[in-house]
Short mmCIF file of C-alpha atoms in Angstrom, two decimals:
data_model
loop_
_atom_site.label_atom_id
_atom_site.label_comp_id
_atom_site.label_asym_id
_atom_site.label_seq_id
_atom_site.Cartn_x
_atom_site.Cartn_y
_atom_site.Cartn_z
CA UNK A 1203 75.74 165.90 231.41
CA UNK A 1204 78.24 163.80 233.12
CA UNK A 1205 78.81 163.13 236.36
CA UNK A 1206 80.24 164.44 239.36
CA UNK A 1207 82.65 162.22 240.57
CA UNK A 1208 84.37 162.55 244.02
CA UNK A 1209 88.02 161.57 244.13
CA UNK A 1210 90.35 160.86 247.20
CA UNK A 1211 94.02 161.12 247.14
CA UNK A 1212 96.04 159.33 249.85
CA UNK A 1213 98.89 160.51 251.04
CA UNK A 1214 101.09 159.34 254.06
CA UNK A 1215 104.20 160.93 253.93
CA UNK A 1216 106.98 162.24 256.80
CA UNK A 1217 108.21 164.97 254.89
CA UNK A 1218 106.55 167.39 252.00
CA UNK A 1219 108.78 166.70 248.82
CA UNK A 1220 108.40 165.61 245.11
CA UNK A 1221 105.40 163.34 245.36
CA UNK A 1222 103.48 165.77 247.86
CA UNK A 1223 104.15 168.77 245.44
CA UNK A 1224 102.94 166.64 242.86
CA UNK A 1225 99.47 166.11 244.80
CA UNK A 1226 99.46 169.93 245.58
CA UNK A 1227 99.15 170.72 242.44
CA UNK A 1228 96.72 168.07 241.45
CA UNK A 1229 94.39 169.23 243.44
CA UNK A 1230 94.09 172.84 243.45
CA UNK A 1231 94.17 173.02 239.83
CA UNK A 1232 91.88 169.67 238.84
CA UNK A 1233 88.13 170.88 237.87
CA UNK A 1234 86.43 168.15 236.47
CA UNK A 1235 85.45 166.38 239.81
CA UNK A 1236 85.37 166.75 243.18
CA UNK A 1237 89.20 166.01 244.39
CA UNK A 1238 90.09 165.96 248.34
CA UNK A 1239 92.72 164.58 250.13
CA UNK A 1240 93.28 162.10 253.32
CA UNK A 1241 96.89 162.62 254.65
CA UNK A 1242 98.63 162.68 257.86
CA UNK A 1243 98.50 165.60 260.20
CA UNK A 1244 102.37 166.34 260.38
CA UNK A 1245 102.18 167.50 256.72
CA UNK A 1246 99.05 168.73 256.70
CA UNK A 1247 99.59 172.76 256.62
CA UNK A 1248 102.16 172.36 253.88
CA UNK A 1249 98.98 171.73 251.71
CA UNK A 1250 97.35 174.66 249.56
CA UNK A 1251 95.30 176.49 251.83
CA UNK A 1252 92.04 175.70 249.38
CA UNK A 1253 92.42 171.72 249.54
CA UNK A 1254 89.70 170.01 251.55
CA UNK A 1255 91.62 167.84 253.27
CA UNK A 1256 91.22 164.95 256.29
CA UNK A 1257 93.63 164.61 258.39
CA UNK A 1258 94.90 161.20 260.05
CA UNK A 1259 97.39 160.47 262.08
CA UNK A 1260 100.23 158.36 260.53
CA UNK A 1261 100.52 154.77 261.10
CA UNK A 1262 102.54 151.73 259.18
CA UNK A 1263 101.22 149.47 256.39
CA UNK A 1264 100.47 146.65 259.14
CA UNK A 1265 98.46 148.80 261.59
CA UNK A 1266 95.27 146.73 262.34
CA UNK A 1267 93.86 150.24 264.28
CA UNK A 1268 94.98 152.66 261.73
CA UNK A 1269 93.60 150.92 259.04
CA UNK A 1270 90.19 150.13 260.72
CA UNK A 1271 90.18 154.08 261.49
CA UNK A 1272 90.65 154.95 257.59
CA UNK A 1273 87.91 152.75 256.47
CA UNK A 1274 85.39 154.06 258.69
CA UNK A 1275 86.52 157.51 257.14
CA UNK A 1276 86.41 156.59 253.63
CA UNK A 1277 82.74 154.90 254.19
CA UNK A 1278 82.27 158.50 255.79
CA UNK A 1279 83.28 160.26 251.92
CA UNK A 1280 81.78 157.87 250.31
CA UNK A 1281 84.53 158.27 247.08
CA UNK A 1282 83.88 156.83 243.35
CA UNK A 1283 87.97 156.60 243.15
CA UNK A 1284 90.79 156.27 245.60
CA UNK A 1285 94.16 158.01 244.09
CA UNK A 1286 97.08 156.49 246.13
CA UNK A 1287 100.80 158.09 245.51
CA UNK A 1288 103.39 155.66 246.56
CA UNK A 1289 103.87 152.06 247.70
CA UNK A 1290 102.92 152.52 250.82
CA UNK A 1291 99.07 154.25 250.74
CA UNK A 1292 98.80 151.94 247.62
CA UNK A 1293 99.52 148.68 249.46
CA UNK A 1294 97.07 150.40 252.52
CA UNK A 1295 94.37 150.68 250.24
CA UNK A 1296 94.74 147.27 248.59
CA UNK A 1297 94.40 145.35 251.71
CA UNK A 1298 91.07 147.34 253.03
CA UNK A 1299 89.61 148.35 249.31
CA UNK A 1300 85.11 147.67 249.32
CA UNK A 1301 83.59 146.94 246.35
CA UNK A 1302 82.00 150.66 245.90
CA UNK A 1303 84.91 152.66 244.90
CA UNK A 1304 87.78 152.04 242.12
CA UNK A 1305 91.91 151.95 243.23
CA UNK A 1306 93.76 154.41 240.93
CA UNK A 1307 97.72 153.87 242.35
CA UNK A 1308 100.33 156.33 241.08
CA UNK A 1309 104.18 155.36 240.95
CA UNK A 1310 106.42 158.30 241.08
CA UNK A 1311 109.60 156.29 241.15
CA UNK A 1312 111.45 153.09 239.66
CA UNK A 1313 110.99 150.34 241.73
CA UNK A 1314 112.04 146.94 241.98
CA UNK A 1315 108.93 145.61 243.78
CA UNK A 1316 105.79 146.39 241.96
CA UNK A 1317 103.48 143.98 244.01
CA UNK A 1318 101.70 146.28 246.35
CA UNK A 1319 100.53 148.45 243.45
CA UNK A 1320 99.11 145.46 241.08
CA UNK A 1321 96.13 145.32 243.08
CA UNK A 1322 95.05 148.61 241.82
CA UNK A 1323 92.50 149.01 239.27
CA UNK A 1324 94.67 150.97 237.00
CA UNK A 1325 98.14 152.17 237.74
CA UNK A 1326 99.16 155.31 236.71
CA UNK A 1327 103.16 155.81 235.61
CA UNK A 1328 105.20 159.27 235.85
CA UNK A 1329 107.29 158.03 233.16
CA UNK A 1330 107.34 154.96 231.00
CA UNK A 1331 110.39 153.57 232.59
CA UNK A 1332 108.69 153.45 236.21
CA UNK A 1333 105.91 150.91 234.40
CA UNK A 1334 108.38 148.35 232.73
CA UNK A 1335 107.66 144.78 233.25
CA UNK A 1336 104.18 145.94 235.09
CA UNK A 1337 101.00 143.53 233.09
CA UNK A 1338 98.39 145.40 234.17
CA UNK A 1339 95.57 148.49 233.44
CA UNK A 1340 98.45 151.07 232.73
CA UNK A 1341 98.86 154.68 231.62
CA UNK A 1342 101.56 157.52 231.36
CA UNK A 1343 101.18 160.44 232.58
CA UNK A 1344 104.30 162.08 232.43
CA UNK A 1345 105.24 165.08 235.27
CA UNK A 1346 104.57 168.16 234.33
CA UNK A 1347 106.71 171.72 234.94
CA UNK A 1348 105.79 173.94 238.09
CA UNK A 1349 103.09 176.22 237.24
CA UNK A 1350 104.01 178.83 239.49
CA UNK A 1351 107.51 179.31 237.14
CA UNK A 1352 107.67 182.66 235.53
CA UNK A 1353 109.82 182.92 232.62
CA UNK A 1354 113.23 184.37 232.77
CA UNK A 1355 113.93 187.94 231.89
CA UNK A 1356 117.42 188.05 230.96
CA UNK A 1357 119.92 185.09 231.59
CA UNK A 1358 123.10 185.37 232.45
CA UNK A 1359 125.60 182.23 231.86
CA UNK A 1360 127.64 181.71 234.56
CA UNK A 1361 127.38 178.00 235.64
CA UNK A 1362 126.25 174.74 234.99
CA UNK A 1363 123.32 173.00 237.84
CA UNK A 1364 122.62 169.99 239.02
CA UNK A 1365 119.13 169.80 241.63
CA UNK A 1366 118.39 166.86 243.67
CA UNK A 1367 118.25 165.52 247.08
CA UNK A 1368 121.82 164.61 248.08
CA UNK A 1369 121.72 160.38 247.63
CA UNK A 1370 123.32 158.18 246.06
CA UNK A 1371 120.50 157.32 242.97
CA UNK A 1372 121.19 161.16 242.20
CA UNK A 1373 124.20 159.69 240.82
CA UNK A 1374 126.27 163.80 242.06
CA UNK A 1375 129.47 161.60 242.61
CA UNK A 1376 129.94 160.54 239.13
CA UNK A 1377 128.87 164.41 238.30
CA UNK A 1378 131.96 165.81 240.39
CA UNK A 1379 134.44 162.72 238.91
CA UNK A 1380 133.75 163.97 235.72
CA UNK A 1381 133.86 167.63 235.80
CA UNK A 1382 137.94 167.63 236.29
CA UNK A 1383 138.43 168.64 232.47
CA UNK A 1384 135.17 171.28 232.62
CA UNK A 1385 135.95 174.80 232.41
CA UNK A 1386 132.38 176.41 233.63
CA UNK A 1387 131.50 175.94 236.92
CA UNK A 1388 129.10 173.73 238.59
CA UNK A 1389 126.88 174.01 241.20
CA UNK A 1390 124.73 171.36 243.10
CA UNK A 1391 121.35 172.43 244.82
CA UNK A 1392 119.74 169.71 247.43
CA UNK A 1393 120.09 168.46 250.80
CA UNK A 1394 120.94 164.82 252.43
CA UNK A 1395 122.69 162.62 253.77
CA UNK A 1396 125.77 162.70 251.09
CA UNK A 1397 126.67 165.86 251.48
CA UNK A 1398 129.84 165.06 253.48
CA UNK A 1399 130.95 162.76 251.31
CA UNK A 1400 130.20 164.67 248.26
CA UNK A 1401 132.23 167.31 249.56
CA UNK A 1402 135.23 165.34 250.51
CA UNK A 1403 135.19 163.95 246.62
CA UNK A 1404 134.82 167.80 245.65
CA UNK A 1405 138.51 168.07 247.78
CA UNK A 1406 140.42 165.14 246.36
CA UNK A 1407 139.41 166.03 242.80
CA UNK A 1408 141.00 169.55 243.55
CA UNK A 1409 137.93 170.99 242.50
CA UNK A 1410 137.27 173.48 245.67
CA UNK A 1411 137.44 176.25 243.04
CA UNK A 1412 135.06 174.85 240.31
CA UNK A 1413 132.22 173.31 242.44
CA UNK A 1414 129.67 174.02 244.92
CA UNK A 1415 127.39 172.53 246.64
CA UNK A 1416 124.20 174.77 248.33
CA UNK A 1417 122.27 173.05 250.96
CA UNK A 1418 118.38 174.03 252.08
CA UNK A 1419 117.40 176.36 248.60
CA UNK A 1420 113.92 177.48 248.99
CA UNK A 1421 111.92 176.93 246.34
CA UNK A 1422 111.19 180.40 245.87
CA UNK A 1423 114.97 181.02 245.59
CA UNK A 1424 115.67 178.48 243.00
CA UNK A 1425 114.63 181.09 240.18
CA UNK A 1426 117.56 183.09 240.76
CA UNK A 1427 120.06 180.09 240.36
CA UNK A 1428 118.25 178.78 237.23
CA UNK A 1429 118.30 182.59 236.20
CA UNK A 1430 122.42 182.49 235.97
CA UNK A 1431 122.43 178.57 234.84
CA UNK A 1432 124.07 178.22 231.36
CA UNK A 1433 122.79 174.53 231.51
CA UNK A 1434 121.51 171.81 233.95
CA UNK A 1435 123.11 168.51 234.10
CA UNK A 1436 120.84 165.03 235.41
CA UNK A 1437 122.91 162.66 236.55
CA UNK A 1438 120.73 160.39 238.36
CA UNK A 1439 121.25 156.76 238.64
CA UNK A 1440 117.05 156.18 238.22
CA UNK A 1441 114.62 158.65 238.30
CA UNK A 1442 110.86 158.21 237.84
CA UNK A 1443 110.83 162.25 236.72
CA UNK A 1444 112.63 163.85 236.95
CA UNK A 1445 110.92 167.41 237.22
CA UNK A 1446 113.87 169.82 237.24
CA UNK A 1447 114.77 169.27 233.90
CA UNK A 1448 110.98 169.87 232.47
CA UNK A 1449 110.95 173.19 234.52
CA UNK A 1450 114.62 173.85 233.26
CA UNK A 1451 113.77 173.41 229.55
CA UNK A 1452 110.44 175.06 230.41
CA UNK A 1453 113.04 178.16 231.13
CA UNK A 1454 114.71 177.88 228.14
CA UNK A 1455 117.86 176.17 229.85
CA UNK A 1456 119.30 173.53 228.53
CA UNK A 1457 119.61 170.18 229.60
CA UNK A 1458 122.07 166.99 229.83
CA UNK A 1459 121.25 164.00 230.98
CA UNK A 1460 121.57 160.24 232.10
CA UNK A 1461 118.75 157.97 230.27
CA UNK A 1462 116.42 157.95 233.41
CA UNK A 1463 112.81 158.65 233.72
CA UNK A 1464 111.24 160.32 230.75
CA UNK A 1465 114.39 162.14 229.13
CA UNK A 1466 114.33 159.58 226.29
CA UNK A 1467 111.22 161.12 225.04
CA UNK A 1468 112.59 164.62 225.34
CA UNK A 1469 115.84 164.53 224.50
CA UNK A 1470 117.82 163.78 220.99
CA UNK A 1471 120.47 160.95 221.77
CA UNK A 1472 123.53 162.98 221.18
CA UNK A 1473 122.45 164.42 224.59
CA UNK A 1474 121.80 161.31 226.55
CA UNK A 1475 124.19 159.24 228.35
CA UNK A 1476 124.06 155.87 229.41
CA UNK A 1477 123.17 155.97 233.51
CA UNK A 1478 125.48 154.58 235.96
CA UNK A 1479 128.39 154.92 233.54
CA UNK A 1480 131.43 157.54 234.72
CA UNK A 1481 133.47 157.67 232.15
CA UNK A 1482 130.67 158.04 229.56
CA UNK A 1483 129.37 161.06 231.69
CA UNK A 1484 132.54 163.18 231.70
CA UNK A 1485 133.12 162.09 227.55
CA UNK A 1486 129.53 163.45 227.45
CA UNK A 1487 130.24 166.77 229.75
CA UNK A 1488 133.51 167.38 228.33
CA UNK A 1489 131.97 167.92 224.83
CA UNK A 1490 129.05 169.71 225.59
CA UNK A 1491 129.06 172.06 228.66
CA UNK A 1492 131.65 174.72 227.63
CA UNK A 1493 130.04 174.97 224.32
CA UNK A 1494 126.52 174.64 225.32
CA UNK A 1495 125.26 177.51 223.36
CA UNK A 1496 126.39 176.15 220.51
CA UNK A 1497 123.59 173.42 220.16
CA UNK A 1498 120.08 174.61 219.55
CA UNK A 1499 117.34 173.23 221.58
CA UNK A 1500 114.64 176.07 220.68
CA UNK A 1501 112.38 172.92 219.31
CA UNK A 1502 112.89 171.26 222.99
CA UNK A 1503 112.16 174.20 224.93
CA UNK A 1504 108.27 174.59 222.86
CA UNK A 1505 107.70 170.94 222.85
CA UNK A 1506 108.10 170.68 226.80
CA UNK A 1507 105.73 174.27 227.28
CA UNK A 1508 102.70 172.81 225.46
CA UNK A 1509 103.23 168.71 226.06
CA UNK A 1510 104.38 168.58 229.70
CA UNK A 1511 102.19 171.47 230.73
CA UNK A 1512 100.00 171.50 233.99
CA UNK A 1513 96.77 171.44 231.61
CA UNK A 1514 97.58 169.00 229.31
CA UNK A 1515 98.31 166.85 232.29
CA UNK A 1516 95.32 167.11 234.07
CA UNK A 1517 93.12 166.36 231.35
CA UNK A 1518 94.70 163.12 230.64
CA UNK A 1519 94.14 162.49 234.53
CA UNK A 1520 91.01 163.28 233.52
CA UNK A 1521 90.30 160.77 230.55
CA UNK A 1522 91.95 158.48 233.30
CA UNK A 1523 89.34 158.59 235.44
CA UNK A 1524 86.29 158.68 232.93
CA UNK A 1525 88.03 155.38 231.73
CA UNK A 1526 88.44 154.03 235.27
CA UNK A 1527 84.50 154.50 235.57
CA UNK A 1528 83.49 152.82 232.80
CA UNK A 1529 85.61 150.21 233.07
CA UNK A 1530 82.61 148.15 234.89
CA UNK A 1531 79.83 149.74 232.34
CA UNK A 1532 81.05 147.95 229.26
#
């Protein structure tokens, strides 16, 4: 039989978003080992109820105390792996790691400076994009759709989406420049510190009438706009995901898109566009979003259900681990 592993992830985060949801998930539906979790105490209680967690308090990547505090805690677990999410818990680890346990980083988003994560033992990628130019132990594991989605009962068309947190990578300016000749209406979901300006490009485009933008959707709420979405538009700049278009297709909505993150594996060109490129995004929009049920992504929508599933996911984390292990053995 094999062997129990235990397996901390490391978390230091101000606010509960993407990457924490991520974690969530990882650990209250990974069985294989034991899994628990060191994060700070101001985020804490916005972890599943079930997680063992330890709590610390937060501190920067140069704290001599708080890092001197977090390896007398991990000495106290006693972990085979450390599972770090994010530059900043991965560059923590890298400077204190002992010789008894194994670094496992995870990078959830593009990023210029890959440094602090090359340290790892093996780095784990949320899309192949976020590991070009990395030469090092890598593997994929894409994200997966929300587990907690229930299909949709009956749609009902009546605008196109966009999801995001309202900055600038999210690319929603070139979205609204490009909708002028769009019939269907659009709606942006997300929060941030754009939102002004987003809005006053909504009024000089004269498009008060066509677009929206909803601040501070619960996720709980967020079914009922994908439930009247005819199709969701990505129009990120970069995007290590992104997420909302797996749980979108996972819904059977359909989905444009820049060529961030992991789309290129999803989607068939004629429904890429290149990123950072306006006029290319309202060509692409133009064509597509009126007539959107006109193009058949039935294929997409089965493909995303079984390969970017919660299961399939976790037992590549799995064989991830078991590889991680043995690394030293052979």
């Amino acid at each position: 039989s094999k062997r129990i592993m235990k397996i901390v992830h490391f978390v230091l985060s101000e606010s509960f978003a993407g990457i924490e949801q991520h974690v969530d998930e990882v650990l209250t539906n990974f069985s294989s080992h034991k899994l628990v979790l060191i994060c700070n105490e101001s985020i804490a209680s916005y972890f599943d109820k079930s997680i063992n967690i330890y709590k610390v308090k937060n501190f920067g990547r140069r704290s001599f105390f708080g890092k001197y505090k977090l390896k007398k805690l991990i000495k106290e677990i006693g972990p085979d792996i450390i599972h770090t999410h994010g530059s900043k818990t991965s560059s923590i680890i890298s400077s204190i790691k002992a010789k008894d346990y194994k670094h496992v980083a995870t990078i959830h988003a593009v990023k210029k400076n890959k440094k602090m994560y090359e340290k790892a033992d093996l780095i784990i990628g949320v899309s192949e994009k976020v590991l070009e130019g990395i030469n090092h132990e890598t593997v994929c594991i894409n994200n997966w759709w929300d587990p907690k989605l229930k299909k949709l009962q009956n749609k009902n068309n009546k605008y196109a989406l966009a999801i995001g947190r309202l900055e600038k990578i999210k690319g929603f300016d070139l979205l609204i420049t490009s909708w002028k000749n769009v019939r269907t209406n659009l709606i942006i979901i997300g929060s941030g510190k754009e939102k002004n300006k987003l809005n006053e490009l909504i009024q000089q485009n004269n498009l008060s009438e066509k677009v929206k933008i909803i601040d501070e959707v619960r996720r709980e709420e967020l079914l009922n706009y994908y439930q009247d979405a005819s199709v969701l538009i990505i129009s990120s700049r970069d995007e290590g995901g992104p997420r909302v278009a797996l749980e979108a297709l996972y819904l059977e909505i359909p989905v444009i898109s820049t060529d961030v993150g992991h789309m290129s594996q999803i989607l068939p060109k004629e429904l890429l566009v290149e990123k950072n490129n306006q006029a290319a995004l309202q060509n692409m929009l133009e064509k597509y979003v009126d007539n959107i049920h006109l193009y058949n992504q039935k294929g997409i929508f089965n493909f995303i259900e079984i390969e970017f599933s919660l299961e399939e996911k976790m037992k590549e984390l799995n064989e991830a681990y078991d590889f991680l292990i043995n690394l030293d053995i052979n």
